[in-house]
PDB file of C-alpha atoms and ligand atoms in Angstrom:
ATOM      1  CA  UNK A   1      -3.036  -0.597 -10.478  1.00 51.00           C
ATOM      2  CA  UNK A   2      -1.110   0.356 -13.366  1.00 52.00           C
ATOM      3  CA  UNK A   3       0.812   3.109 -15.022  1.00 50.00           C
ATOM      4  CA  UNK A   4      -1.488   5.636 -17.473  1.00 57.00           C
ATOM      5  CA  UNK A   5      -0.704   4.033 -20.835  1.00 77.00           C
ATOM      6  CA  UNK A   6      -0.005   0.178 -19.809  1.00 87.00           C
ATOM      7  CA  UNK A   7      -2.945  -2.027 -19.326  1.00 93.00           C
ATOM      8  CA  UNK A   8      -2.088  -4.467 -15.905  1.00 95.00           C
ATOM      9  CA  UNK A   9      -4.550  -7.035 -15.081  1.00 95.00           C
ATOM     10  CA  UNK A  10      -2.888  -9.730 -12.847  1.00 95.00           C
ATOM     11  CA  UNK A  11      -3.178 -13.543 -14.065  1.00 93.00           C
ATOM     12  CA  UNK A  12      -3.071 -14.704 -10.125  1.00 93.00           C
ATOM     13  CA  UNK A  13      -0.272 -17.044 -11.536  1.00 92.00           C
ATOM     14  CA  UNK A  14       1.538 -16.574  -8.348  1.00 93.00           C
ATOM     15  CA  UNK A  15       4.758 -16.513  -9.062  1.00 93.00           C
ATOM     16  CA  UNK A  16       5.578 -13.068  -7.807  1.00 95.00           C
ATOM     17  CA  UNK A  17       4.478 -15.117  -4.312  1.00 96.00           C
ATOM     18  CA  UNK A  18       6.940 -18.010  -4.383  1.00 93.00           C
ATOM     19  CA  UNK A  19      10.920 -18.199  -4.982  1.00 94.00           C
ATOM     20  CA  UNK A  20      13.660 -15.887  -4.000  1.00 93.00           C
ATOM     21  CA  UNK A  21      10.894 -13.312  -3.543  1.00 94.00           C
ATOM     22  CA  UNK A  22      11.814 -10.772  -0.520  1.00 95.00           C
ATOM     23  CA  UNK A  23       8.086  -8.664   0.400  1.00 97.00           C
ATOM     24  CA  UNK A  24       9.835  -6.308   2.888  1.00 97.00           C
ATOM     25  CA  UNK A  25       7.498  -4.905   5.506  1.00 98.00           C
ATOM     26  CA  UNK A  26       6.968  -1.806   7.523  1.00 96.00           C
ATOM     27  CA  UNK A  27       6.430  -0.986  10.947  1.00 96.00           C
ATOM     28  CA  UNK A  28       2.338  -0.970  10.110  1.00 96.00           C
ATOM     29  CA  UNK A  29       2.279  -4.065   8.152  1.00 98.00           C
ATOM     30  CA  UNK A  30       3.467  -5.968  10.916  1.00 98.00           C
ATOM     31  CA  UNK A  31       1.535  -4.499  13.328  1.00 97.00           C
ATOM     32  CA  UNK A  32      -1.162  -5.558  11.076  1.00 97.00           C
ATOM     33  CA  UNK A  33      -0.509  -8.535  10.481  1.00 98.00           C
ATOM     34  CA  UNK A  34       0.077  -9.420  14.199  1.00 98.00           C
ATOM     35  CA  UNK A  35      -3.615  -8.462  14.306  1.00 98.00           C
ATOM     36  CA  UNK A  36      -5.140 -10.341  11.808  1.00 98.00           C
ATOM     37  CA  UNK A  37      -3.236 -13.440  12.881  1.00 98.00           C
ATOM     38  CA  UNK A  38      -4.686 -12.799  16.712  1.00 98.00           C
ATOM     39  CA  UNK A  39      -0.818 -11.910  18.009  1.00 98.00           C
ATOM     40  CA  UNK A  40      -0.309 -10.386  21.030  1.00 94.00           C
ATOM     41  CA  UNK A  41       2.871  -8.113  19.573  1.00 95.00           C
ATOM     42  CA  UNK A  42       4.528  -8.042  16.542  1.00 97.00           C
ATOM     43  CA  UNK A  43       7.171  -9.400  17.807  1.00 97.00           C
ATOM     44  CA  UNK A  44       5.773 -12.941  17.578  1.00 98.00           C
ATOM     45  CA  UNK A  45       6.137 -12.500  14.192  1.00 98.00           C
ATOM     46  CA  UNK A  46       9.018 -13.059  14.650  1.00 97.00           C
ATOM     47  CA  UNK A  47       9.252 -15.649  17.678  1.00 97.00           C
ATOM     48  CA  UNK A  48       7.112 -17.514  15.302  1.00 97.00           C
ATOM     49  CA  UNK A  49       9.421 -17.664  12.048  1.00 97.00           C
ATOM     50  CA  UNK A  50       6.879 -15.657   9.926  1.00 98.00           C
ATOM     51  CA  UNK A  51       8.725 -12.634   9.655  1.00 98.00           C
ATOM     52  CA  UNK A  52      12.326 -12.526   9.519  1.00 98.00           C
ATOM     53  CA  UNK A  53      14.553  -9.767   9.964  1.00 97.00           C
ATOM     54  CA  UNK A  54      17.295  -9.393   7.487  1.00 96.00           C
ATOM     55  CA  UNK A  55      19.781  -6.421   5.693  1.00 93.00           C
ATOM     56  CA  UNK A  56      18.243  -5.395   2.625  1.00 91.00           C
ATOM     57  CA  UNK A  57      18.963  -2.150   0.432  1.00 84.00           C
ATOM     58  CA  UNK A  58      22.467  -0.069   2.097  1.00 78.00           C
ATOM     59  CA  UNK A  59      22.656  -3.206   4.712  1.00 84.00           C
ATOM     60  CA  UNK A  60      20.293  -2.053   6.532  1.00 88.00           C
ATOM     61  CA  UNK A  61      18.193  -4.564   8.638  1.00 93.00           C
ATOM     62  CA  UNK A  62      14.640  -4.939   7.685  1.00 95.00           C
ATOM     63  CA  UNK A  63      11.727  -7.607   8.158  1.00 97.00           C
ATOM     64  CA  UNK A  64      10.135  -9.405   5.576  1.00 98.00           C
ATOM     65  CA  UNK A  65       7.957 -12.261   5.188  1.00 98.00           C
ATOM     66  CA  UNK A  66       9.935 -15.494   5.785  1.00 98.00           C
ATOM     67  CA  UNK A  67       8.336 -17.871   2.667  1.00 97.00           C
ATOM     68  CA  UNK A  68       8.789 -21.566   4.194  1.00 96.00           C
ATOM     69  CA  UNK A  69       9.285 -24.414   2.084  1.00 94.00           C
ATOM     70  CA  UNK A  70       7.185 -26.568   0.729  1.00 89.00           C
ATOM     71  CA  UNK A  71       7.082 -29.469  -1.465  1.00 86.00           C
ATOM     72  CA  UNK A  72       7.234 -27.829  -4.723  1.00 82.00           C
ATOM     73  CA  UNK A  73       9.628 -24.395  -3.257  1.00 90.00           C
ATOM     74  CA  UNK A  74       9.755 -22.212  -0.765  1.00 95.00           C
ATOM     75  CA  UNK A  75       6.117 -20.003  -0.936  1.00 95.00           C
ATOM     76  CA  UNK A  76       4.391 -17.409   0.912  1.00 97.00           C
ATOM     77  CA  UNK A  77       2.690 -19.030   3.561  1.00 97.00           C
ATOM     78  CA  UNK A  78      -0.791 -16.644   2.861  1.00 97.00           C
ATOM     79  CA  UNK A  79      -0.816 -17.855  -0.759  1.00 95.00           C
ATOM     80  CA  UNK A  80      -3.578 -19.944  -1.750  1.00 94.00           C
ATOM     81  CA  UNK A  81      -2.838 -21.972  -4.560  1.00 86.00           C
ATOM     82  CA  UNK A  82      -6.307 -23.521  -6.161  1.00 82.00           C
ATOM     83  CA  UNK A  83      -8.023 -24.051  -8.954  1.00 82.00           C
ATOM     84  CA  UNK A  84     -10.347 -22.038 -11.075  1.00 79.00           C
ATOM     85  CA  UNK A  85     -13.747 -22.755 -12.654  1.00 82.00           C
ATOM     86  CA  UNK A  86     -11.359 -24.211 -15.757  1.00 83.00           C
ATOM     87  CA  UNK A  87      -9.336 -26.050 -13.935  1.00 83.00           C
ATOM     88  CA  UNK A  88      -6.456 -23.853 -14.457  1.00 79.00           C
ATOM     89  CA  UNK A  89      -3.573 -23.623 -11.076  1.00 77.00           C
ATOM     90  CA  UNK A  90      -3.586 -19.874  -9.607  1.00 84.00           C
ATOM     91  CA  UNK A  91      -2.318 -18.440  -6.833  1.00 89.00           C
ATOM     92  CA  UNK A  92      -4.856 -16.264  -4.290  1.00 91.00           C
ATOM     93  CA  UNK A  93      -3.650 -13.910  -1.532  1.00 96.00           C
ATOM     94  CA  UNK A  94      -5.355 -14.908   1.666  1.00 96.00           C
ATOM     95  CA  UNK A  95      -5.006 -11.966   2.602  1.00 97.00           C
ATOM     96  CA  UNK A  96      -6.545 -10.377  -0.323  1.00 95.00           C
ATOM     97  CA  UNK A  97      -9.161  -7.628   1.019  1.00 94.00           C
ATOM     98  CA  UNK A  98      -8.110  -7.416   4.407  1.00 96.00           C
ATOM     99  CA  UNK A  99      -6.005  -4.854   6.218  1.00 95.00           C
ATOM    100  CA  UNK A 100      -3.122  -7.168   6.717  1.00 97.00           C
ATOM    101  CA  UNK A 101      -1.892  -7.046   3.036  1.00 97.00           C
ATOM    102  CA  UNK A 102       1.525  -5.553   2.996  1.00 98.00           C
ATOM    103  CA  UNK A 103       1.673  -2.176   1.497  1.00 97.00           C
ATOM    104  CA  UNK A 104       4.419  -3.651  -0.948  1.00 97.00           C
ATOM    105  CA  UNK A 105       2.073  -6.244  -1.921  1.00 97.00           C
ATOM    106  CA  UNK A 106      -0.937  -3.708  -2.240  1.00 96.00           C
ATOM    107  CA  UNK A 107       1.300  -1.252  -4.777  1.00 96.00           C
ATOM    108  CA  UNK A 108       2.183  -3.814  -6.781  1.00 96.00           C
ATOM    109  CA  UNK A 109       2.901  -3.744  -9.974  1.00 96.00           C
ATOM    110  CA  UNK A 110       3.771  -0.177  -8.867  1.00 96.00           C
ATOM    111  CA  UNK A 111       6.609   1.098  -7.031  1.00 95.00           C
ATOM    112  CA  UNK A 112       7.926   3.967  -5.075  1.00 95.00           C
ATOM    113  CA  UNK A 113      10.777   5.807  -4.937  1.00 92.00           C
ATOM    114  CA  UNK A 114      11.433   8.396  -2.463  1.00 91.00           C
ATOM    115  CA  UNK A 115      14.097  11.245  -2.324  1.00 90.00           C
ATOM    116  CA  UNK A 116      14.648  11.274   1.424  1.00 86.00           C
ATOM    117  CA  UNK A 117      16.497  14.676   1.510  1.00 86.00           C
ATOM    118  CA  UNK A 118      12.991  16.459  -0.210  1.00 88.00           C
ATOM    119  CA  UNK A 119      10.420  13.941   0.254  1.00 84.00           C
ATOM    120  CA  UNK A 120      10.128  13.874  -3.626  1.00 91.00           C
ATOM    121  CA  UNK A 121       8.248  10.429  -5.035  1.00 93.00           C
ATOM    122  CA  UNK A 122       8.975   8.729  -8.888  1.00 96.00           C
ATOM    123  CA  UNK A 123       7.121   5.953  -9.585  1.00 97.00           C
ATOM    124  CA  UNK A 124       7.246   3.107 -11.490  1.00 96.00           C
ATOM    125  CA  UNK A 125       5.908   0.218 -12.984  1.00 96.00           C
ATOM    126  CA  UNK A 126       7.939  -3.076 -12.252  1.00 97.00           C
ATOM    127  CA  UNK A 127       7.646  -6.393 -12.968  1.00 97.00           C
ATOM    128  CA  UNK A 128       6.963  -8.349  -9.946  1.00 95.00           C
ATOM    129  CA  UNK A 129       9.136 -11.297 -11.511  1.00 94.00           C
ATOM    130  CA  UNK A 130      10.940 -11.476 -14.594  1.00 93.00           C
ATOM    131  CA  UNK A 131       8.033 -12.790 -17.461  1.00 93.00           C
ATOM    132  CA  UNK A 132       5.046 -11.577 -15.162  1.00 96.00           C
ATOM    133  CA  UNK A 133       2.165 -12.578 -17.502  1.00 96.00           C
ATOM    134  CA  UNK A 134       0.102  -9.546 -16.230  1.00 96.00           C
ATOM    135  CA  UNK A 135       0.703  -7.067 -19.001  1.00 96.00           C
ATOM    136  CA  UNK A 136      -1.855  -6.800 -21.591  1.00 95.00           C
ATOM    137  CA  UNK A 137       0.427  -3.944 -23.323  1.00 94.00           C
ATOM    138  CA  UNK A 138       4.097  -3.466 -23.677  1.00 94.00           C
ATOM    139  CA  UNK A 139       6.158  -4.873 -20.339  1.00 95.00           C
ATOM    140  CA  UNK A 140       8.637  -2.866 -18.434  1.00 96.00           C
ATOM    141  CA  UNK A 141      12.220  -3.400 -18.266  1.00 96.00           C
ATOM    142  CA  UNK A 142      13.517  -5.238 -14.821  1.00 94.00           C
ATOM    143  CA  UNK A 143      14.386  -2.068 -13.664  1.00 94.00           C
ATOM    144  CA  UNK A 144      11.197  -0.588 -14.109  1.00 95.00           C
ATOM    145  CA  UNK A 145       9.071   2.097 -16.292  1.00 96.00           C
ATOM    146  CA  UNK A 146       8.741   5.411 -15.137  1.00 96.00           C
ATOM    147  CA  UNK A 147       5.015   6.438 -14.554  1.00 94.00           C
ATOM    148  CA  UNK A 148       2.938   9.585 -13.580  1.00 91.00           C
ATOM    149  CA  UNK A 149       1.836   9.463 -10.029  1.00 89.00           C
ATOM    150  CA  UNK A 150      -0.959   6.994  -9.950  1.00 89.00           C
ATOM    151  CA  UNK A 151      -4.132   8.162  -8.181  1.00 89.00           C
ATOM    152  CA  UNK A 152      -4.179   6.228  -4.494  1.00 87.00           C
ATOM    153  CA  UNK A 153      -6.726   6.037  -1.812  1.00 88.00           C
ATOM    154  CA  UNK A 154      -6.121   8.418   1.051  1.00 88.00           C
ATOM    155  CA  UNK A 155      -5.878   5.002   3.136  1.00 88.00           C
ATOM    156  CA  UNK A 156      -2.866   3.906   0.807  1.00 93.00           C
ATOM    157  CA  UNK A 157      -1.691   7.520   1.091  1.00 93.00           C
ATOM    158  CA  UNK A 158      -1.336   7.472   4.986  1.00 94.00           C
ATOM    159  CA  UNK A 159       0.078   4.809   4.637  1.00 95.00           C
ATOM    160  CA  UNK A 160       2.837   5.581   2.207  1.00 95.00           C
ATOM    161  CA  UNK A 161       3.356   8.861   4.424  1.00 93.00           C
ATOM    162  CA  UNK A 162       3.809   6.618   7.294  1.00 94.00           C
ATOM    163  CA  UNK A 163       6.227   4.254   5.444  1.00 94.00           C
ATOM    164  CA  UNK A 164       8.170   7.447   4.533  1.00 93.00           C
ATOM    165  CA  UNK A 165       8.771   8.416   8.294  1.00 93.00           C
ATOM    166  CA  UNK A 166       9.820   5.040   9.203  1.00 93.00           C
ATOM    167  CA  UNK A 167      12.675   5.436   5.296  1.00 91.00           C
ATOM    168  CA  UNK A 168      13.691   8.428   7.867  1.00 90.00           C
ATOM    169  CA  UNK A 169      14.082   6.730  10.768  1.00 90.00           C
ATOM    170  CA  UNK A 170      15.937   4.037   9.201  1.00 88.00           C
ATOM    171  CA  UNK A 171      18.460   6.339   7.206  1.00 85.00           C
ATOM    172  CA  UNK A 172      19.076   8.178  10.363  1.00 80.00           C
ATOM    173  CA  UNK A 173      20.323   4.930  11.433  1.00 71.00           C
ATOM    174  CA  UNK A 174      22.329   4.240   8.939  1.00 66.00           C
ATOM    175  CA  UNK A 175      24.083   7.083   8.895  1.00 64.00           C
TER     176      UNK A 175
HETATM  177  S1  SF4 B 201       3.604 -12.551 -11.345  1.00 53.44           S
HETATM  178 FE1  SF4 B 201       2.330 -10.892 -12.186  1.00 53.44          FE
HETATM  179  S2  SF4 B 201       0.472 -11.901 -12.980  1.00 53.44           S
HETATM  180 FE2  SF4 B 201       1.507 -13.388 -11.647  1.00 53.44          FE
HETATM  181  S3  SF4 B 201       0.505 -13.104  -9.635  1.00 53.44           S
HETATM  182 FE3  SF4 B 201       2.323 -11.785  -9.672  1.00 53.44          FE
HETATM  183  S4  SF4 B 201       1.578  -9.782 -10.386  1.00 53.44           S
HETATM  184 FE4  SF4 B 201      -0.002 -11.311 -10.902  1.00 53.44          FE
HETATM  185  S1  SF4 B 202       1.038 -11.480   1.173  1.00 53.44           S
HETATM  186 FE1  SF4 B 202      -0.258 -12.153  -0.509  1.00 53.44          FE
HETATM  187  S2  SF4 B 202       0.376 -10.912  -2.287  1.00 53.44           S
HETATM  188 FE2  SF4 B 202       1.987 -10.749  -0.712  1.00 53.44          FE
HETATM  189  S3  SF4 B 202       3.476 -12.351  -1.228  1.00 53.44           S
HETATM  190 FE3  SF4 B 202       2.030 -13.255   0.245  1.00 53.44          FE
HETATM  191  S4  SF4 B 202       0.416 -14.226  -0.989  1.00 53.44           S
HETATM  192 FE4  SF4 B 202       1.569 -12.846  -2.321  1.00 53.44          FE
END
């Protein structure tokens, strides 16, 4: 996915995989994941170090995906890293084409902002990492490139509207 004038086609370089990287998670994604990984709850996600739970944007606690280390930096533990017919290093999801790829993960290179007051959306284009090769036209800023609303599957659209009730839930809390 990509905005209407940019050209996106992802390198599989990986790097938007490994590092400092924080792929936040909702309430479905880890129910999701629990599945595809033959949990009983989501909550072993947990027990089981592959989801922590941590304050991210306002301080408020969320999960993520813990990325353990390894020898060459901490990674995502469902990247793949192999090599291609050319011999060239990329990274692979392994959970590329299955139900237990995190929304955030899914979107990407796109973004979402929501106005929880009037359930208005902006999006944007954002690098995944700073230098993300994927661009074939002009990159966006850090901070991101303003798009028009990109066409999404009504699956992906459930499950943005779902992701929005659980924004509400979790501003109620903080305030
Ligand atoms: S950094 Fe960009 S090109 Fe590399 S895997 Fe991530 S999205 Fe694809
Ligand atoms: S779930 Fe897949 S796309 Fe998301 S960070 Fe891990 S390897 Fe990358």
């Amino acid at each position: 996915m990509a905005g209407d004038t940019s050209i996106f086609n992802c390198t599989l370089c990986g790097e938007c995989c490994r590092g400092s990287q924080k792929v936040w998670l909702n309430p479905i994604d880890l129910e999701r994941l629990a599945r595809h990984l033959d949990l009983s709850d989501p909550d072993e996600l947990i027990d089981r170090r592959i989801v922590v739970v941590e304050a991210a944007e306002h301080g408020i606690r969320r999960p993520r995906l813990r990325f353990p280390p390894t020898p060459v930096g901490a990674a995502c533990r469902f990247l793949i890293n192999d090599l291609d017919e050319n011999g060239r290093l990329w990274g692979r999801c392994s959970l590329h084409g299955t139900e237990a790829k995190p929304l955030v993960c899914r979107l990407a290179p796109l973004s979402r902002q929501i106005d929880l007051t009037n359930g208005s959306e902006e999006w944007k284009e954002v690098p995944p990492v700073v230098g993300c090769p994927g661009w074939e036209t002009e990159s966006p800023p850090p901070e991101g490139r303003p798009v028009f609303p990109p066409v999404i599957d009504s699956g992906i659209r459930d499950d943005l509207m779902r992701e929005t009730t659980y924004f509400r839930l979790l501003s109620k809390e903080k305030d």
